[in-house]
mmCIF file with all atom_site columns, C-alpha atoms in Angstrom:
data_model
loop_
_atom_site.group_PDB
_atom_site.id
_atom_site.type_symbol
_atom_site.label_atom_id
_atom_site.label_alt_id
_atom_site.label_comp_id
_atom_site.label_asym_id
_atom_site.label_entity_id
_atom_site.label_seq_id
_atom_site.pdbx_PDB_ins_code
_atom_site.Cartn_x
_atom_site.Cartn_y
_atom_site.Cartn_z
_atom_site.occupancy
_atom_site.B_iso_or_equiv
_atom_site.pdbx_formal_charge
_atom_site.auth_seq_id
_atom_site.auth_comp_id
_atom_site.auth_asym_id
_atom_site.auth_atom_id
_atom_site.pdbx_PDB_model_num
ATOM 1  C CA . UNK H 1 1  ? 0.000   0.000  0.000  1.00 0.00 ? 283 UNK H CA 1
ATOM 2  C CA . UNK H 1 2  ? 1.303   3.420  -0.911 1.00 0.00 ? 284 UNK H CA 1
ATOM 3  C CA . UNK H 1 3  ? 0.975   6.463  1.283  1.00 0.00 ? 285 UNK H CA 1
ATOM 4  C CA . UNK H 1 4  ? -1.399  7.968  -1.303 1.00 0.00 ? 286 UNK H CA 1
ATOM 5  C CA . UNK H 1 5  ? -3.639  4.890  -1.055 1.00 0.00 ? 287 UNK H CA 1
ATOM 6  C CA . UNK H 1 6  ? -3.457  5.114  2.739  1.00 0.00 ? 288 UNK H CA 1
ATOM 7  C CA . UNK H 1 7  ? -4.508  8.775  2.600  1.00 0.00 ? 289 UNK H CA 1
ATOM 8  C CA . UNK H 1 8  ? -7.377  8.025  0.227  1.00 0.00 ? 290 UNK H CA 1
ATOM 9  C CA . UNK H 1 9  ? -8.665  5.298  2.562  1.00 0.00 ? 291 UNK H CA 1
ATOM 10 C CA . UNK H 1 10 ? -8.348  7.538  5.619  1.00 0.00 ? 292 UNK H CA 1
ATOM 11 C CA . UNK H 1 11 ? -10.305 10.266 3.870  1.00 0.00 ? 293 UNK H CA 1
ATOM 12 C CA . UNK H 1 12 ? -12.999 7.837  2.737  1.00 0.00 ? 294 UNK H CA 1
ATOM 13 C CA . UNK H 1 13 ? -13.222 5.525  5.769  1.00 0.00 ? 295 UNK H CA 1
ATOM 14 C CA . UNK H 1 14 ? -11.990 7.640  8.668  1.00 0.00 ? 296 UNK H CA 1
ATOM 15 C CA . UNK H 1 15 ? -9.200  7.251  11.179 1.00 0.00 ? 297 UNK H CA 1
ATOM 16 C CA . UNK H 1 16 ? -10.254 3.874  12.582 1.00 0.00 ? 298 UNK H CA 1
ATOM 17 C CA . UNK H 1 17 ? -8.381  1.295  10.486 1.00 0.00 ? 299 UNK H CA 1
ATOM 18 C CA . UNK H 1 18 ? -10.759 -1.315 11.878 1.00 0.00 ? 300 UNK H CA 1
ATOM 19 C CA . UNK H 1 19 ? -13.494 0.187  9.657  1.00 0.00 ? 301 UNK H CA 1
ATOM 20 C CA . UNK H 1 20 ? -11.371 -0.160 6.538  1.00 0.00 ? 302 UNK H CA 1
ATOM 21 C CA . UNK H 1 21 ? -11.759 -3.127 4.188  1.00 0.00 ? 303 UNK H CA 1
ATOM 22 C CA . UNK H 1 22 ? -10.459 -6.197 5.983  1.00 0.00 ? 304 UNK H CA 1
ATOM 23 C CA . UNK H 1 23 ? -7.999  -7.172 3.266  1.00 0.00 ? 305 UNK H CA 1
ATOM 24 C CA . UNK H 1 24 ? -6.252  -3.770 3.577  1.00 0.00 ? 306 UNK H CA 1
ATOM 25 C CA . UNK H 1 25 ? -6.006  -3.485 7.352  1.00 0.00 ? 307 UNK H CA 1
ATOM 26 C CA . UNK H 1 26 ? -2.674  -5.273 7.831  1.00 0.00 ? 308 UNK H CA 1
ATOM 27 C CA . UNK H 1 27 ? -0.934  -3.136 5.220  1.00 0.00 ? 309 UNK H CA 1
ATOM 28 C CA . UNK H 1 28 ? -2.507  0.008  6.671  1.00 0.00 ? 310 UNK H CA 1
ATOM 29 C CA . UNK H 1 29 ? -1.424  -0.923 10.183 1.00 0.00 ? 311 UNK H CA 1
ATOM 30 C CA . UNK H 1 30 ? 2.111   -1.369 8.895  1.00 0.00 ? 312 UNK H CA 1
ATOM 31 C CA . UNK H 1 31 ? 2.137   2.192  7.567  1.00 0.00 ? 313 UNK H CA 1
ATOM 32 C CA . UNK H 1 32 ? 0.261   3.721  10.496 1.00 0.00 ? 314 UNK H CA 1
ATOM 33 C CA . UNK H 1 33 ? 3.346   3.921  12.705 1.00 0.00 ? 315 UNK H CA 1
ATOM 34 C CA . UNK H 1 34 ? 5.196   6.257  10.352 1.00 0.00 ? 316 UNK H CA 1
ATOM 35 C CA . UNK H 1 35 ? 5.051   10.027 10.841 1.00 0.00 ? 317 UNK H CA 1
ATOM 36 C CA . UNK H 1 36 ? 3.311   10.781 7.533  1.00 0.00 ? 318 UNK H CA 1
ATOM 37 C CA . UNK H 1 37 ? 0.627   8.152  8.080  1.00 0.00 ? 319 UNK H CA 1
ATOM 38 C CA . UNK H 1 38 ? 0.178   9.240  11.698 1.00 0.00 ? 320 UNK H CA 1
ATOM 39 C CA . UNK H 1 39 ? -0.450  12.801 10.497 1.00 0.00 ? 321 UNK H CA 1
ATOM 40 C CA . UNK H 1 40 ? -2.983  11.516 7.964  1.00 0.00 ? 322 UNK H CA 1
ATOM 41 C CA . UNK H 1 41 ? -4.794  9.548  10.673 1.00 0.00 ? 323 UNK H CA 1
ATOM 42 C CA . UNK H 1 42 ? -4.757  12.554 13.011 1.00 0.00 ? 324 UNK H CA 1
ATOM 43 C CA . UNK H 1 43 ? -6.397  14.705 10.345 1.00 0.00 ? 325 UNK H CA 1
ATOM 44 C CA . UNK H 1 44 ? -8.968  11.998 9.600  1.00 0.00 ? 326 UNK H CA 1
ATOM 45 C CA . UNK H 1 45 ? -9.631  11.710 13.330 1.00 0.00 ? 327 UNK H CA 1
ATOM 46 C CA . UNK H 1 46 ? -10.408 15.435 13.529 1.00 0.00 ? 328 UNK H CA 1
ATOM 47 C CA . UNK H 1 47 ? -12.916 15.055 10.708 1.00 0.00 ? 329 UNK H CA 1
ATOM 48 C CA . UNK H 1 48 ? -14.419 11.996 12.426 1.00 0.00 ? 330 UNK H CA 1
ATOM 49 C CA . UNK H 1 49 ? -14.921 14.017 15.620 1.00 0.00 ? 331 UNK H CA 1
ATOM 50 C CA . UNK H 1 50 ? -16.651 16.857 13.731 1.00 0.00 ? 332 UNK H CA 1
ATOM 51 C CA . UNK H 1 51 ? -18.970 14.418 11.977 1.00 0.00 ? 333 UNK H CA 1
ATOM 52 C CA . UNK H 1 52 ? -19.814 12.594 15.212 1.00 0.00 ? 334 UNK H CA 1
ATOM 53 C CA . UNK H 1 53 ? -20.415 15.878 17.062 1.00 0.00 ? 335 UNK H CA 1
ATOM 54 C CA . UNK H 1 54 ? -22.906 16.950 14.398 1.00 0.00 ? 336 UNK H CA 1
ATOM 55 C CA . UNK H 1 55 ? -24.867 13.718 14.590 1.00 0.00 ? 337 UNK H CA 1
ATOM 56 C CA . UNK H 1 56 ? -28.354 14.551 15.843 1.00 0.00 ? 338 UNK H CA 1
ATOM 57 C CA . UNK H 1 57 ? -29.835 12.669 18.738 1.00 0.00 ? 339 UNK H CA 1
ATOM 58 C CA . UNK H 1 58 ? -33.128 11.006 17.928 1.00 0.00 ? 340 UNK H CA 1
ATOM 59 C CA . UNK H 1 59 ? -35.464 10.431 20.837 1.00 0.00 ? 341 UNK H CA 1
ATOM 60 C CA . UNK H 1 60 ? -37.558 7.290  21.113 1.00 0.00 ? 342 UNK H CA 1
ATOM 61 C CA . UNK H 1 61 ? -40.805 9.241  20.583 1.00 0.00 ? 343 UNK H CA 1
ATOM 62 C CA . UNK H 1 62 ? -39.655 10.399 17.144 1.00 0.00 ? 344 UNK H CA 1
ATOM 63 C CA . UNK H 1 63 ? -38.695 6.844  16.212 1.00 0.00 ? 345 UNK H CA 1
ATOM 64 C CA . UNK H 1 64 ? -42.104 5.584  17.342 1.00 0.00 ? 346 UNK H CA 1
ATOM 65 C CA . UNK H 1 65 ? -43.857 8.320  15.338 1.00 0.00 ? 347 UNK H CA 1
ATOM 66 C CA . UNK H 1 66 ? -41.855 7.454  12.220 1.00 0.00 ? 348 UNK H CA 1
ATOM 67 C CA . UNK H 1 67 ? -42.611 3.754  12.554 1.00 0.00 ? 349 UNK H CA 1
ATOM 68 C CA . UNK H 1 68 ? -46.304 4.496  13.119 1.00 0.00 ? 350 UNK H CA 1
ATOM 69 C CA . UNK H 1 69 ? -46.341 6.715  10.036 1.00 0.00 ? 351 UNK H CA 1
ATOM 70 C CA . UNK H 1 70 ? -44.801 4.000  7.863  1.00 0.00 ? 352 UNK H CA 1
ATOM 71 C CA . UNK H 1 71 ? -47.127 1.301  9.200  1.00 0.00 ? 353 UNK H CA 1
ATOM 72 C CA . UNK H 1 72 ? -50.148 3.563  8.697  1.00 0.00 ? 354 UNK H CA 1
ATOM 73 C CA . UNK H 1 73 ? -49.135 4.337  5.135  1.00 0.00 ? 355 UNK H CA 1
ATOM 74 C CA . UNK H 1 74 ? -48.698 0.648  4.349  1.00 0.00 ? 356 UNK H CA 1
ATOM 75 C CA . UNK H 1 75 ? -52.034 -0.235 5.957  1.00 0.00 ? 357 UNK H CA 1
ATOM 76 C CA . UNK H 1 76 ? -53.894 2.419  3.966  1.00 0.00 ? 358 UNK H CA 1
ATOM 77 C CA . UNK H 1 77 ? -52.793 0.969  0.622  1.00 0.00 ? 359 UNK H CA 1
#
């Protein structure tokens, strides 16, 4: 795996190598200890944190309302 491939995967899959395609994880882990790859993972980790922080919380009532709406729509057909 090249550093460019590593960077592309980090940008697409995030900083957690465990979420990367299984057949690429060993090669990625081998690169991860180097300074360039560590910087790439750090940047991907920052993006991961921003995405996770922006994730809305959905309360159980909203889930129940959505399920009821879907079931009602199906039943009315």
